[in-house]
Amino acid sequence: MKANDFGNLKLNAPEKAPDDELQRKRRSVIWIRWLLVIATAFLIHTTGEDPFGMNRYLIAGFVLSNVVVTLLPRRVFIDPIFYYLIVPADTLFVAAGIYLGGA
């Protein structure tokens, strides 16, 4: 008798599709990056200083990079090389925001 027969009263739970897991991973990366964009912009603008005139360009670059990441196909989020590139880039954006913010 199969596990999903009515006489046995056992139903197989639907397995999570790999596509669902990939979508969840992609959404997490994008939300974390938006959080970094907002936090960096807040850090830069709360100081009120713009000694080099670069603050708005840094924030615009960060937002633009996040839009590009949002438009990437889902299969890119499988590759570990993507994360080896994105983590240092985000670290540089945040470090530049801290430096330009004068913190």
GROMACS .gro file of C-alpha atoms in nm:
model
  103
    1MET     CA    1   0.000   0.000   0.000
    2LYS     CA    2   0.129   0.344  -0.085
    3ALA     CA    3   0.177   0.611   0.181
    4ASN     CA    4  -0.081   0.837   0.023
    5ASP     CA    5  -0.362   0.578   0.006
    6PHE     CA    6  -0.675   0.666   0.198
    7GLY     CA    7  -0.679   0.338   0.391
    8ASN     CA    8  -0.339   0.409   0.545
    9LEU     CA    9  -0.425   0.773   0.632
   10LYS     CA   10  -0.067   0.878   0.569
   11LEU     CA   11  -0.020   1.161   0.328
   12ASN     CA   12   0.313   1.256   0.183
   13ALA     CA   13   0.402   1.616   0.246
   14PRO     CA   14   0.490   1.796  -0.075
   15GLU     CA   15   0.863   1.829  -0.105
   16LYS     CA   16   1.007   2.175  -0.122
   17ALA     CA   17   1.098   2.253  -0.476
   18PRO     CA   18   1.456   2.366  -0.534
   19ASP     CA   19   1.311   2.669  -0.708
   20ASP     CA   20   1.140   2.778  -0.384
   21GLU     CA   21   1.468   2.752  -0.194
   22LEU     CA   22   1.646   2.951  -0.463
   23GLN     CA   23   1.377   3.220  -0.456
   24ARG     CA   24   1.405   3.244  -0.076
   25LYS     CA   25   1.784   3.280  -0.100
   26ARG     CA   26   1.753   3.548  -0.368
   27ARG     CA   27   1.494   3.742  -0.170
   28SER     CA   28   1.710   3.728   0.145
   29VAL     CA   29   2.015   3.866  -0.036
   30ILE     CA   30   1.814   4.148  -0.190
   31TRP     CA   31   1.646   4.245   0.141
   32ILE     CA   32   1.978   4.245   0.327
   33ARG     CA   33   2.133   4.464   0.058
   34TRP     CA   34   1.840   4.711   0.077
   35LEU     CA   35   1.890   4.723   0.453
   36LEU     CA   36   2.258   4.806   0.396
   37VAL     CA   37   2.162   5.080   0.147
   38ILE     CA   38   1.922   5.240   0.394
   39ALA     CA   39   2.162   5.212   0.687
   40THR     CA   40   2.451   5.358   0.487
   41ALA     CA   41   2.237   5.644   0.355
   42PHE     CA   42   2.116   5.719   0.707
   43LEU     CA   43   2.472   5.714   0.839
   44ILE     CA   44   2.592   5.951   0.568
   45HIS     CA   45   2.304   6.197   0.595
   46THR     CA   46   2.289   6.220   0.974
   47THR     CA   47   2.634   6.374   0.987
   48GLY     CA   48   2.528   6.660   0.761
   49GLU     CA   49   2.880   6.680   0.620
   50ASP     CA   50   2.981   6.627   0.260
   51PRO     CA   51   3.349   6.717   0.249
   52PHE     CA   52   3.418   6.565  -0.093
   53GLY     CA   53   3.076   6.600  -0.254
   54MET     CA   54   3.063   6.224  -0.299
   55ASN     CA   55   2.782   6.122  -0.065
   56ARG     CA   56   2.500   6.126  -0.316
   57TYR     CA   57   2.713   5.943  -0.572
   58LEU     CA   58   2.798   5.669  -0.324
   59ILE     CA   59   2.433   5.619  -0.233
   60ALA     CA   60   2.328   5.628  -0.600
   61GLY     CA   61   2.594   5.370  -0.684
   62PHE     CA   62   2.481   5.147  -0.400
   63VAL     CA   63   2.115   5.173  -0.508
   64LEU     CA   64   2.209   5.110  -0.872
   65SER     CA   65   2.412   4.802  -0.778
   66ASN     CA   66   2.115   4.670  -0.582
   67VAL     CA   67   1.884   4.723  -0.878
   68VAL     CA   68   2.129   4.528  -1.094
   69VAL     CA   69   2.138   4.244  -0.838
   70THR     CA   70   1.757   4.243  -0.832
   71LEU     CA   71   1.749   4.201  -1.211
   72LEU     CA   72   1.997   3.912  -1.217
   73PRO     CA   73   1.857   3.570  -1.308
   74ARG     CA   74   1.792   3.330  -1.022
   75ARG     CA   75   2.059   3.085  -1.132
   76VAL     CA   76   2.329   3.340  -1.042
   77PHE     CA   77   2.239   3.303  -0.674
   78ILE     CA   78   2.344   2.935  -0.682
   79ASP     CA   79   2.704   3.012  -0.769
   80PRO     CA   80   2.933   3.071  -0.467
   81ILE     CA   81   3.145   3.308  -0.678
   82PHE     CA   82   2.853   3.553  -0.670
   83TYR     CA   83   2.879   3.570  -0.291
   84TYR     CA   84   3.259   3.603  -0.307
   85LEU     CA   85   3.206   3.914  -0.520
   86ILE     CA   86   2.903   4.068  -0.349
   87VAL     CA   87   3.026   4.052   0.012
   88PRO     CA   88   3.352   4.248  -0.049
   89ALA     CA   89   3.165   4.498  -0.269
   90ASP     CA   90   2.906   4.561   0.002
   91THR     CA   91   3.182   4.587   0.263
   92LEU     CA   92   3.354   4.854   0.052
   93PHE     CA   93   3.028   5.047   0.008
   94VAL     CA   94   2.962   5.047   0.382
   95ALA     CA   95   3.324   5.135   0.464
   96ALA     CA   96   3.312   5.423   0.217
   97GLY     CA   97   2.985   5.540   0.377
   98ILE     CA   98   3.145   5.533   0.722
   99TYR     CA   99   3.445   5.726   0.592
  100LEU     CA  100   3.240   5.984   0.404
  101GLY     CA  101   2.995   6.015   0.692
  102GLY     CA  102   3.280   6.111   0.920
  103ALA     CA  103   3.196   5.842   1.174
   0.00000   0.00000   0.00000
